[in-house]
Amino acid sequence: MRETLDIITPEPDKQFALRLNHTPFAPWLLSLPGSMAPHELKEASHRPNTEENPFQVDRRWKYCPNCMQIHKAKFGVSYWRATHQLPGALICEEHGTPLHSHDELRYLAFKLPHHYLHKSQALVLEANWQHDWQSFIYRMSRQLQSNPEWARNVAHCMKSYLGLERVIKHTHRVRFGGFFECMKEDLGQDCLAGLFTRFARGNGRQPNILWLTLSGYSQGKGLRHPLYWLACLFWLRSALPELAFLHEHRSDHGS
């Protein structure tokens, strides 16, 4: 992606705008280190190839048949929409219809959506939380696109609401255990199992998602995947005033 952006434009500001508005980059701003400006975030850094193994959300490339037909009629070709690749997206916000995918789309292989029109399958929303997640993930992405600096305050807002200190110590882990029990009860097992593999398998030690997200302690190098932040914000979506935009009425599809 960086090589492609270098060809399109050498200007950093324009490259950032392209990443932000034309790739599924926006949620990564939630993982922005405190000392880094949004436009400086260009890579997850040092994550191994197995980085996505902990995540249960469908990671295949997805497309909307309605969008594809519109693109074909207007441009002669279809293309992949960045918003359809957001974590946990299962419907097209514009048309309100299920996204489609195929097992081959675990890796893109440089094919456009119309190549899969007659062999892909519609994704299924199987649980109530998935319906709520659709509006959540699209609105969260738009908020980050329109105001990248907003992501800087997210951790502070969460800590303040939970009554946590700005600097987390190992001794706070017991408190995090209590908070995470509340988080599990509020979200439900189906939700956590739909987001994280450990909860889906139901075996082995289940990680404290809240601790991994807010504490800053991690054995892995690089940035924490945004799905951790998204899960915590999904839990607090009705509690944090800073998330009021999630509940604003929209007259278009996907509201």
mmCIF file of C-alpha atoms in Angstrom:
data_model
loop_
_atom_site.group_PDB
_atom_site.id
_atom_site.type_symbol
_atom_site.label_atom_id
_atom_site.label_comp_id
_atom_site.label_asym_id
_atom_site.label_seq_id
_atom_site.Cartn_x
_atom_site.Cartn_y
_atom_site.Cartn_z
ATOM 1 C CA MET A 1 0.000 0.000 0.000
ATOM 2 C CA ARG A 2 2.795 2.413 0.862
ATOM 3 C CA GLU A 3 4.475 1.759 -2.500
ATOM 4 C CA THR A 4 1.205 2.471 -4.298
ATOM 5 C CA LEU A 5 0.686 5.706 -2.367
ATOM 6 C CA ASP A 6 4.216 6.817 -3.209
ATOM 7 C CA ILE A 7 3.357 6.444 -6.888
ATOM 8 C CA ILE A 8 0.056 8.322 -6.570
ATOM 9 C CA THR A 9 1.430 11.255 -4.584
ATOM 10 C CA PRO A 10 4.631 12.054 -2.686
ATOM 11 C CA GLU A 11 2.860 14.474 -0.324
ATOM 12 C CA PRO A 12 2.393 12.990 3.198
ATOM 13 C CA ASP A 13 -0.888 14.815 3.858
ATOM 14 C CA LYS A 14 -2.443 13.489 0.676
ATOM 15 C CA GLN A 15 -1.124 9.998 1.375
ATOM 16 C CA PHE A 16 -2.728 10.097 4.815
ATOM 17 C CA ALA A 17 -6.047 11.213 3.314
ATOM 18 C CA LEU A 18 -5.928 8.304 0.877
ATOM 19 C CA ARG A 19 -5.177 5.793 3.638
ATOM 20 C CA LEU A 20 -7.877 7.244 5.845
ATOM 21 C CA ASN A 21 -10.679 7.479 3.297
ATOM 22 C CA HIS A 22 -9.949 4.706 0.819
ATOM 23 C CA THR A 23 -8.722 1.807 2.972
ATOM 24 C CA PRO A 24 -10.041 0.189 6.209
ATOM 25 C CA PHE A 25 -7.332 2.136 8.057
ATOM 26 C CA ALA A 26 -9.491 4.368 10.290
ATOM 27 C CA PRO A 27 -10.014 1.960 13.255
ATOM 28 C CA TRP A 28 -6.241 1.625 13.634
ATOM 29 C CA LEU A 29 -6.204 5.217 14.898
ATOM 30 C CA LEU A 30 -7.708 3.871 18.121
ATOM 31 C CA SER A 31 -4.338 2.165 18.706
ATOM 32 C CA LEU A 32 -2.412 5.372 18.094
ATOM 33 C CA PRO A 33 0.524 5.742 20.530
ATOM 34 C CA GLY A 34 0.190 8.903 22.601
ATOM 35 C CA SER A 35 3.340 10.469 21.181
ATOM 36 C CA MET A 36 2.382 9.901 17.537
ATOM 37 C CA ALA A 37 0.280 12.161 15.311
ATOM 38 C CA PRO A 38 -2.439 10.420 13.241
ATOM 39 C CA HIS A 39 -0.697 11.069 9.911
ATOM 40 C CA GLU A 40 2.449 9.354 11.231
ATOM 41 C CA LEU A 41 0.704 6.014 11.718
ATOM 42 C CA LYS A 42 1.665 3.979 8.669
ATOM 43 C CA GLU A 43 2.128 0.407 9.872
ATOM 44 C CA ALA A 44 1.290 -1.950 12.721
ATOM 45 C CA SER A 45 5.030 -2.719 13.100
ATOM 46 C CA HIS A 46 6.558 -6.074 13.938
ATOM 47 C CA ARG A 47 3.325 -8.070 14.213
ATOM 48 C CA PRO A 48 3.850 -11.678 13.053
ATOM 49 C CA ASN A 49 1.889 -13.268 10.223
ATOM 50 C CA THR A 50 -0.314 -14.963 12.811
ATOM 51 C CA GLU A 51 -1.522 -11.595 14.152
ATOM 52 C CA GLU A 52 -5.097 -12.238 13.058
ATOM 53 C CA ASN A 53 -5.349 -15.725 14.600
ATOM 54 C CA PRO A 54 -6.927 -14.391 17.819
ATOM 55 C CA PHE A 55 -9.803 -12.854 15.881
ATOM 56 C CA GLN A 56 -13.024 -14.633 15.023
ATOM 57 C CA VAL A 57 -14.608 -12.018 12.731
ATOM 58 C CA ASP A 58 -14.820 -12.943 9.047
ATOM 59 C CA ARG A 59 -11.534 -11.723 7.572
ATOM 60 C CA ARG A 60 -12.269 -12.520 3.942
ATOM 61 C CA TRP A 61 -12.693 -9.756 1.367
ATOM 62 C CA LYS A 62 -16.358 -8.831 0.995
ATOM 63 C CA TYR A 63 -18.515 -7.047 -1.548
ATOM 64 C CA CYS A 64 -22.109 -5.930 -2.044
ATOM 65 C CA PRO A 65 -23.770 -7.258 -5.239
ATOM 66 C CA ASN A 66 -25.813 -4.044 -5.516
ATOM 67 C CA CYS A 67 -22.704 -1.865 -5.317
ATOM 68 C CA MET A 68 -20.974 -4.127 -7.802
ATOM 69 C CA GLN A 69 -23.732 -3.737 -10.392
ATOM 70 C CA ILE A 70 -23.770 0.039 -9.940
ATOM 71 C CA HIS A 71 -19.997 0.206 -10.365
ATOM 72 C CA LYS A 72 -20.104 -1.980 -13.465
ATOM 73 C CA ALA A 73 -22.797 0.152 -15.061
ATOM 74 C CA LYS A 74 -21.013 3.408 -14.261
ATOM 75 C CA PHE A 75 -17.331 2.522 -14.679
ATOM 76 C CA GLY A 76 -17.313 -0.751 -16.606
ATOM 77 C CA VAL A 77 -15.629 -2.552 -13.678
ATOM 78 C CA SER A 78 -16.480 -3.246 -10.062
ATOM 79 C CA TYR A 79 -14.172 -2.482 -7.162
ATOM 80 C CA TRP A 80 -13.705 -3.349 -3.515
ATOM 81 C CA ARG A 81 -15.187 -0.810 -1.106
ATOM 82 C CA ALA A 82 -13.016 -0.075 1.913
ATOM 83 C CA THR A 83 -15.962 0.158 4.319
ATOM 84 C CA HIS A 84 -17.043 -3.394 3.486
ATOM 85 C CA GLN A 85 -13.695 -4.624 4.836
ATOM 86 C CA LEU A 86 -14.147 -3.076 8.295
ATOM 87 C CA PRO A 87 -13.917 -5.609 11.158
ATOM 88 C CA GLY A 88 -17.215 -7.411 11.595
ATOM 89 C CA ALA A 89 -19.002 -5.717 8.675
ATOM 90 C CA LEU A 90 -21.619 -8.114 7.299
ATOM 91 C CA ILE A 91 -24.073 -5.826 5.513
ATOM 92 C CA CYS A 92 -23.742 -2.944 3.069
ATOM 93 C CA GLU A 93 -24.650 0.200 4.953
ATOM 94 C CA GLU A 94 -25.776 1.941 1.777
ATOM 95 C CA HIS A 95 -28.152 -0.788 0.599
ATOM 96 C CA GLY A 96 -28.876 -2.641 3.840
ATOM 97 C CA THR A 97 -28.211 -5.966 2.112
ATOM 98 C CA PRO A 98 -25.846 -8.801 3.137
ATOM 99 C CA LEU A 99 -22.286 -8.654 1.901
ATOM 100 C CA HIS A 100 -20.984 -11.595 -0.130
ATOM 101 C CA SER A 101 -17.722 -13.483 0.098
ATOM 102 C CA HIS A 102 -15.994 -16.700 -0.908
ATOM 103 C CA ASP A 103 -13.354 -18.930 0.663
ATOM 104 C CA GLU A 104 -10.847 -17.844 -1.973
ATOM 105 C CA LEU A 105 -11.220 -14.293 -0.679
ATOM 106 C CA ARG A 106 -9.234 -15.012 2.467
ATOM 107 C CA TYR A 107 -6.489 -13.655 0.216
ATOM 108 C CA LEU A 108 -7.413 -11.207 -2.522
ATOM 109 C CA ALA A 109 -5.357 -12.580 -5.441
ATOM 110 C CA PHE A 110 -5.875 -9.358 -7.456
ATOM 111 C CA LYS A 111 -9.418 -10.120 -8.595
ATOM 112 C CA LEU A 112 -12.337 -7.699 -8.647
ATOM 113 C CA PRO A 113 -15.762 -8.469 -7.101
ATOM 114 C CA HIS A 114 -17.533 -9.386 -10.351
ATOM 115 C CA HIS A 115 -15.279 -12.449 -10.689
ATOM 116 C CA TYR A 116 -17.121 -13.937 -7.689
ATOM 117 C CA LEU A 117 -20.673 -12.964 -8.565
ATOM 118 C CA HIS A 118 -21.968 -16.468 -9.322
ATOM 119 C CA LYS A 119 -19.968 -18.455 -6.793
ATOM 120 C CA SER A 120 -19.941 -16.316 -3.651
ATOM 121 C CA GLN A 121 -22.355 -16.651 -0.750
ATOM 122 C CA ALA A 122 -24.207 -14.037 1.271
ATOM 123 C CA LEU A 123 -22.913 -13.544 4.793
ATOM 124 C CA VAL A 124 -25.398 -14.247 7.551
ATOM 125 C CA LEU A 125 -26.135 -12.181 10.644
ATOM 126 C CA GLU A 126 -26.706 -14.941 13.162
ATOM 127 C CA ALA A 127 -26.832 -13.057 16.466
ATOM 128 C CA ASN A 128 -28.453 -9.917 17.829
ATOM 129 C CA TRP A 129 -25.130 -8.321 18.673
ATOM 130 C CA GLN A 130 -24.084 -8.546 15.015
ATOM 131 C CA HIS A 131 -27.028 -6.361 14.009
ATOM 132 C CA ASP A 132 -25.964 -3.702 16.536
ATOM 133 C CA TRP A 133 -22.342 -4.028 15.433
ATOM 134 C CA GLN A 134 -23.128 -3.010 11.834
ATOM 135 C CA SER A 135 -24.223 0.497 12.730
ATOM 136 C CA PHE A 136 -21.471 0.701 15.357
ATOM 137 C CA ILE A 137 -18.566 -0.153 13.056
ATOM 138 C CA TYR A 138 -19.679 2.095 10.196
ATOM 139 C CA ARG A 139 -20.340 5.095 12.445
ATOM 140 C CA MET A 140 -17.117 4.571 14.375
ATOM 141 C CA SER A 141 -15.146 4.540 11.133
ATOM 142 C CA ARG A 142 -16.811 7.753 9.925
ATOM 143 C CA GLN A 143 -16.068 9.468 13.242
ATOM 144 C CA LEU A 144 -12.390 8.586 12.960
ATOM 145 C CA GLN A 145 -12.254 9.659 9.324
ATOM 146 C CA SER A 146 -13.848 13.025 10.023
ATOM 147 C CA ASN A 147 -11.839 13.681 13.184
ATOM 148 C CA PRO A 148 -8.658 11.572 13.427
ATOM 149 C CA GLU A 149 -7.515 13.472 16.526
ATOM 150 C CA TRP A 150 -10.621 12.208 18.365
ATOM 151 C CA ALA A 151 -8.934 8.830 18.800
ATOM 152 C CA ARG A 152 -6.330 10.389 21.103
ATOM 153 C CA ASN A 153 -8.897 10.869 23.891
ATOM 154 C CA VAL A 154 -10.534 7.463 23.761
ATOM 155 C CA ALA A 155 -8.330 5.744 26.332
ATOM 156 C CA HIS A 156 -8.616 8.656 28.773
ATOM 157 C CA CYS A 157 -12.410 8.732 28.437
ATOM 158 C CA MET A 158 -12.678 5.004 29.119
ATOM 159 C CA LYS A 159 -10.357 5.182 32.131
ATOM 160 C CA SER A 160 -12.194 8.200 33.519
ATOM 161 C CA TYR A 161 -15.582 6.516 33.222
ATOM 162 C CA LEU A 162 -14.296 3.368 34.946
ATOM 163 C CA GLY A 163 -12.527 5.383 37.652
ATOM 164 C CA LEU A 164 -9.067 4.216 36.618
ATOM 165 C CA GLU A 165 -5.807 6.104 36.890
ATOM 166 C CA ARG A 166 -4.145 7.425 33.773
ATOM 167 C CA VAL A 167 -1.110 5.216 34.394
ATOM 168 C CA ILE A 168 -2.092 1.571 34.884
ATOM 169 C CA LYS A 169 0.003 -0.596 37.209
ATOM 170 C CA HIS A 170 0.139 -4.369 37.567
ATOM 171 C CA THR A 171 -1.533 -3.988 40.950
ATOM 172 C CA HIS A 172 -4.667 -2.712 39.192
ATOM 173 C CA ARG A 173 -5.225 -6.044 37.483
ATOM 174 C CA VAL A 174 -7.653 -7.241 40.162
ATOM 175 C CA ARG A 175 -9.914 -4.267 39.474
ATOM 176 C CA PHE A 176 -9.747 -5.015 35.775
ATOM 177 C CA GLY A 177 -10.932 -8.527 36.557
ATOM 178 C CA GLY A 178 -14.119 -7.157 38.076
ATOM 179 C CA PHE A 179 -14.712 -4.765 35.195
ATOM 180 C CA PHE A 180 -14.211 -7.523 32.660
ATOM 181 C CA GLU A 181 -16.753 -9.736 34.398
ATOM 182 C CA CYS A 182 -19.249 -6.905 33.901
ATOM 183 C CA MET A 183 -18.153 -6.551 30.287
ATOM 184 C CA LYS A 184 -18.659 -10.271 29.638
ATOM 185 C CA GLU A 185 -22.094 -10.211 31.234
ATOM 186 C CA ASP A 186 -23.210 -7.113 29.320
ATOM 187 C CA LEU A 187 -21.900 -8.175 25.911
ATOM 188 C CA GLY A 188 -22.714 -11.858 26.276
ATOM 189 C CA GLN A 189 -20.777 -14.946 25.302
ATOM 190 C CA ASP A 190 -22.074 -14.861 21.717
ATOM 191 C CA CYS A 191 -20.550 -11.444 21.137
ATOM 192 C CA LEU A 192 -17.130 -12.254 22.589
ATOM 193 C CA ALA A 193 -17.109 -15.592 20.764
ATOM 194 C CA GLY A 194 -17.939 -13.773 17.539
ATOM 195 C CA LEU A 195 -15.011 -11.399 17.997
ATOM 196 C CA PHE A 196 -12.237 -13.470 19.595
ATOM 197 C CA THR A 197 -11.160 -17.026 18.860
ATOM 198 C CA ARG A 198 -10.378 -17.937 22.476
ATOM 199 C CA PHE A 199 -13.985 -17.314 23.486
ATOM 200 C CA ALA A 200 -15.316 -19.138 20.433
ATOM 201 C CA ARG A 201 -13.308 -22.287 21.175
ATOM 202 C CA GLY A 202 -14.298 -22.276 24.822
ATOM 203 C CA ASN A 203 -11.072 -23.908 25.900
ATOM 204 C CA GLY A 204 -7.935 -22.611 27.484
ATOM 205 C CA ARG A 205 -7.524 -19.365 29.358
ATOM 206 C CA GLN A 206 -9.793 -16.575 28.160
ATOM 207 C CA PRO A 207 -7.964 -13.236 27.943
ATOM 208 C CA ASN A 208 -9.108 -10.142 29.794
ATOM 209 C CA ILE A 209 -9.819 -7.952 26.767
ATOM 210 C CA LEU A 210 -10.167 -4.797 28.851
ATOM 211 C CA TRP A 211 -6.780 -5.317 30.520
ATOM 212 C CA LEU A 212 -5.038 -6.056 27.230
ATOM 213 C CA THR A 213 -6.537 -2.915 25.708
ATOM 214 C CA LEU A 214 -6.104 -0.300 28.421
ATOM 215 C CA SER A 215 -3.147 -1.467 30.495
ATOM 216 C CA GLY A 216 -0.450 -1.103 27.858
ATOM 217 C CA TYR A 217 1.110 -4.378 28.984
ATOM 218 C CA SER A 218 1.608 -6.838 26.158
ATOM 219 C CA GLN A 219 4.036 -9.564 25.155
ATOM 220 C CA GLY A 220 3.509 -8.750 21.481
ATOM 221 C CA LYS A 221 5.455 -6.044 19.691
ATOM 222 C CA GLY A 222 3.760 -3.325 17.707
ATOM 223 C CA LEU A 223 0.276 -1.869 17.991
ATOM 224 C CA ARG A 224 -2.669 -3.515 19.646
ATOM 225 C CA HIS A 225 -5.169 -4.570 16.980
ATOM 226 C CA PRO A 226 -8.158 -2.146 16.883
ATOM 227 C CA LEU A 227 -10.637 -4.977 17.443
ATOM 228 C CA TYR A 228 -9.677 -4.883 21.124
ATOM 229 C CA TRP A 229 -10.536 -1.189 21.332
ATOM 230 C CA LEU A 230 -13.692 -1.684 19.311
ATOM 231 C CA ALA A 231 -14.915 -4.443 21.632
ATOM 232 C CA CYS A 232 -14.436 -2.226 24.694
ATOM 233 C CA LEU A 233 -16.133 0.741 23.049
ATOM 234 C CA PHE A 234 -18.983 -1.500 21.914
ATOM 235 C CA TRP A 235 -19.456 -2.445 25.558
ATOM 236 C CA LEU A 236 -19.517 1.217 26.643
ATOM 237 C CA ARG A 237 -21.414 2.557 23.637
ATOM 238 C CA SER A 238 -24.433 3.616 25.703
ATOM 239 C CA ALA A 239 -22.420 4.907 28.661
ATOM 240 C CA LEU A 240 -19.744 7.229 27.288
ATOM 241 C CA PRO A 241 -20.931 10.745 26.309
ATOM 242 C CA GLU A 242 -18.105 10.789 23.757
ATOM 243 C CA LEU A 243 -19.945 8.031 21.851
ATOM 244 C CA ALA A 244 -23.192 9.975 21.477
ATOM 245 C CA PHE A 245 -22.666 10.086 17.707
ATOM 246 C CA LEU A 246 -23.410 6.347 17.613
ATOM 247 C CA HIS A 247 -27.026 7.055 18.514
ATOM 248 C CA GLU A 248 -27.740 9.990 16.214
ATOM 249 C CA HIS A 249 -30.528 9.358 13.736
ATOM 250 C CA ARG A 250 -29.610 8.857 10.113
ATOM 251 C CA SER A 251 -32.174 8.944 7.314
ATOM 252 C CA ASP A 252 -30.088 6.937 4.844
ATOM 253 C CA HIS A 253 -29.692 3.152 4.655
ATOM 254 C CA GLY A 254 -28.022 1.475 7.566
ATOM 255 C CA SER A 255 -29.532 3.768 10.186
#
